[in-house]
Amino acid sequence: MSEYQELNAAIVKGDRNTAKSLTQKFLDAGKGPLEIVEQGLVPGMTVIGEKFKKNEVFVPEMLIAARAMKEAMSLVEPRLVAAGIKPKHTVVIGTVQGDLHDIGKNLVAMMLKGANFGVVDLGTNVTPEKFVAAVKQHNANLIGLSALLTTTMPAMKTTVEAVKAAGLEGVKVIIGGAPVTQQYATEIGADGYAPDAASAVDVAHQLVGPC
Ligand code: B1M
């Protein structure tokens, strides 16, 4: 039995107090911050993501788990920074131009963070130019675009075109949102499509490799 099992379970339950106290206990015991993230925190988010995909849990449970993860991460992050450990992959994420819906996008961002991606969240109503500038600034290798309106889906196409025009070699684009489909992703030349937040992590890993 893994010594991190209790911490995994606290994340799945969204029990932020237990998650924080166990994380602190491991830090105090001299455990490496990366080990705590990889064995203690990420597996918990993976479990909740799988349950979400199977409709065994819903948005509120995901948000509560993500909050526990975030609070536990805040204890580990300074140690990761001090040790010079950076996430292997960075994703720039946002809701496309003209669209103000951000609940789903926030869930995707949380799941990616939970899977140990570096996440730069540009918020809502993000222009193609802003996506391109952020990718360059943060040296990101992945872009996540969310849209909830049929009227803003074309902004995904414009953004994909802007990314290509900027010559951002090797930068992959994942799209998602209620009206978005795999067929649309293929049509506009996006590299991936995910129907939900947990699948977005799977697609991200398929595109850029493990974290
Ligand atoms: Co609006 N809205 N809304 N809205 N809204 C919808 C989307 C709508 C379907 C409602 C309806 O008419 N039945 C409709 C769109 C119709 C269409 O285009 N086909 C609509 C409309 C019309 C509008 C306005 C135009 C209304 C008006 O003003 N006349 C207006 C537009 C404003 C704008 O954006 N410019 C508007 C405004 C709003 C609020 C501001 C009031 C609010 C948004 C608050 C916020 O987000 N902070 C709102 C809300 C809440 C909704 C509904 C009710 C819920 C959306 C939501 O959060 N779902 C929605 C109706 C509905 O869906 N029942 C509706 C929960 C969320 C977890 O799901 O976002 O789908 P979702 O995300 C999922 C997946 O799609 C996926 O993963 C997530 C988690 O599994 N996913 C990705 C999302 N992004 C991804 C990215 C990925 C991968 C997966 O890769 C990067």
Tab-separated table of C-alpha atoms and ligand atoms in Angstrom, residues 52 59 93 98-105 107-108 144-146 148-151 174-178 194-197 200, ligand 1:
chain	number	residue	atom	x	y	z
A	52	PHE	CA	-16.246	12.520	-13.898
A	59	VAL	CA	-19.010	19.518	-11.618
A	93	ILE	CA	-5.650	28.347	-22.085
A	98	GLY	CA	-16.394	37.184	-27.982
A	99	ASP	CA	-17.170	34.427	-25.465
A	100	LEU	CA	-17.532	35.024	-21.727
A	101	HIS	CA	-18.297	31.468	-20.550
A	102	ASP	CA	-15.545	30.206	-18.298
A	103	ILE	CA	-16.850	27.479	-16.009
A	104	GLY	CA	-15.844	24.609	-18.306
A	105	LYS	CA	-12.563	26.268	-19.247
A	107	LEU	CA	-12.378	22.998	-14.981
A	108	VAL	CA	-10.073	22.072	-17.852
A	144	GLY	CA	-6.364	25.187	-25.042
A	145	LEU	CA	-9.333	26.953	-26.617
A	146	SER	CA	-12.821	26.881	-25.144
A	148	LEU	CA	-19.656	27.740	-25.608
A	149	LEU	CA	-21.413	29.675	-28.338
A	150	THR	CA	-21.922	28.600	-31.916
A	151	THR	CA	-21.274	32.248	-32.794
A	174	ILE	CA	-6.747	21.456	-28.223
A	175	ILE	CA	-10.298	22.717	-28.487
A	176	GLY	CA	-13.466	21.987	-26.544
A	177	GLY	CA	-16.771	23.314	-25.280
A	178	ALA	CA	-20.397	22.226	-25.510
A	194	ALA	CA	-11.791	16.818	-25.866
A	195	PRO	CA	-15.417	16.479	-24.806
A	196	ASP	CA	-14.733	17.074	-21.116
A	197	ALA	CA	-12.091	18.276	-18.675
A	200	ALA	CA	-8.567	17.130	-22.119
B	1	B1M	CO1	-24.729	31.202	-21.719
B	1	B1M	N1	-25.306	30.154	-23.240
B	1	B1M	N2	-24.950	32.852	-22.743
B	1	B1M	N3	-24.220	32.102	-20.080
B	1	B1M	N4	-24.862	29.532	-20.857
B	1	B1M	C1	-25.253	28.695	-23.115
B	1	B1M	C2	-23.919	28.165	-23.600
B	1	B1M	C3	-26.480	28.253	-24.027
B	1	B1M	C4	-26.353	26.835	-24.593
B	1	B1M	C5	-27.792	28.449	-23.241
B	1	B1M	C6	-29.022	28.126	-24.054
B	1	B1M	O1	-29.456	28.904	-24.851
B	1	B1M	N5	-29.583	26.941	-23.859
B	1	B1M	C7	-26.479	29.377	-25.131
B	1	B1M	C8	-25.613	29.090	-26.354
B	1	B1M	C9	-26.436	28.771	-27.584
B	1	B1M	C10	-25.536	28.486	-28.730
B	1	B1M	O2	-24.663	29.210	-29.072
B	1	B1M	N6	-25.794	27.351	-29.354
B	1	B1M	C11	-25.978	30.569	-24.329
B	1	B1M	C12	-26.184	31.919	-24.683
B	1	B1M	C13	-27.021	32.156	-25.914
B	1	B1M	C14	-25.642	32.993	-23.946
B	1	B1M	C15	-25.804	34.493	-24.234
B	1	B1M	C16	-25.671	34.903	-25.702
B	1	B1M	C17	-27.156	34.913	-23.631
B	1	B1M	C18	-27.545	36.337	-23.913
B	1	B1M	O3	-26.929	37.231	-23.400
B	1	B1M	N7	-28.545	36.458	-24.759
B	1	B1M	C19	-24.693	35.124	-23.366
B	1	B1M	C20	-23.358	35.235	-24.151
B	1	B1M	C21	-22.321	36.001	-23.397
B	1	B1M	C22	-20.980	35.851	-24.088
B	1	B1M	O4	-20.300	34.884	-23.864
B	1	B1M	N8	-20.650	36.798	-24.937
B	1	B1M	C23	-24.553	34.082	-22.290
B	1	B1M	C24	-24.144	34.382	-21.006
B	1	B1M	C25	-24.030	33.463	-19.984
B	1	B1M	C26	-23.703	33.835	-18.528
B	1	B1M	C27	-22.696	34.972	-18.420
B	1	B1M	C28	-24.991	34.238	-17.865
B	1	B1M	C29	-23.249	32.448	-17.946
B	1	B1M	C30	-21.711	32.216	-18.026
B	1	B1M	C31	-21.047	32.366	-16.692
B	1	B1M	C32	-19.632	31.905	-16.750
B	1	B1M	O5	-19.249	31.035	-17.517
B	1	B1M	N9	-18.830	32.515	-15.888
B	1	B1M	C33	-23.916	31.481	-18.916
B	1	B1M	C34	-24.117	30.109	-18.631
B	1	B1M	C35	-23.774	29.658	-17.230
B	1	B1M	C36	-24.606	29.194	-19.586
B	1	B1M	C37	-25.011	27.720	-19.397
B	1	B1M	C38	-26.309	27.734	-18.615
B	1	B1M	C39	-24.020	26.818	-18.676
B	1	B1M	C40	-22.620	26.771	-19.286
B	1	B1M	C41	-21.712	26.036	-18.314
B	1	B1M	O6	-21.002	26.641	-17.546
B	1	B1M	N10	-21.791	24.689	-18.298
B	1	B1M	C42	-25.188	27.235	-20.900
B	1	B1M	C43	-26.347	26.258	-21.079
B	1	B1M	C44	-25.941	24.857	-20.740
B	1	B1M	O7	-24.862	24.415	-21.096
B	1	B1M	N11	-26.807	24.164	-20.070
B	1	B1M	C45	-25.230	28.510	-21.655
B	1	B1M	C46	-21.055	23.867	-17.346
B	1	B1M	C47	-19.639	23.606	-17.852
B	1	B1M	C48	-18.897	22.728	-16.862
B	1	B1M	O8	-19.774	22.906	-19.066
B	1	B1M	O9	-18.751	24.802	-20.371
B	1	B1M	O10	-19.715	22.753	-21.548
B	1	B1M	P1	-19.004	23.348	-20.394
B	1	B1M	O11	-17.588	22.680	-20.270
B	1	B1M	C49	-17.380	21.292	-20.311
B	1	B1M	C50	-17.112	20.738	-21.731
B	1	B1M	O12	-17.769	21.475	-22.740
B	1	B1M	C51	-15.625	20.731	-21.835
B	1	B1M	O13	-15.189	20.441	-20.512
B	1	B1M	C52	-16.064	21.066	-19.575
B	1	B1M	C53	-16.152	20.193	-18.363
B	1	B1M	O14	-16.370	18.861	-18.668
B	1	B1M	N12	-14.853	21.891	-22.275
B	1	B1M	C54	-13.619	21.717	-22.818
B	1	B1M	C55	-15.091	23.209	-22.176
B	1	B1M	N13	-14.060	23.893	-22.639
B	1	B1M	C56	-13.119	23.006	-23.040
B	1	B1M	C57	-11.854	23.179	-23.581
B	1	B1M	C58	-11.113	22.034	-23.885
B	1	B1M	C59	-11.626	20.764	-23.677
B	1	B1M	C60	-12.879	20.582	-23.136
B	1	B1M	O15	-9.879	22.087	-24.395
B	1	B1M	C61	-9.144	23.280	-24.282
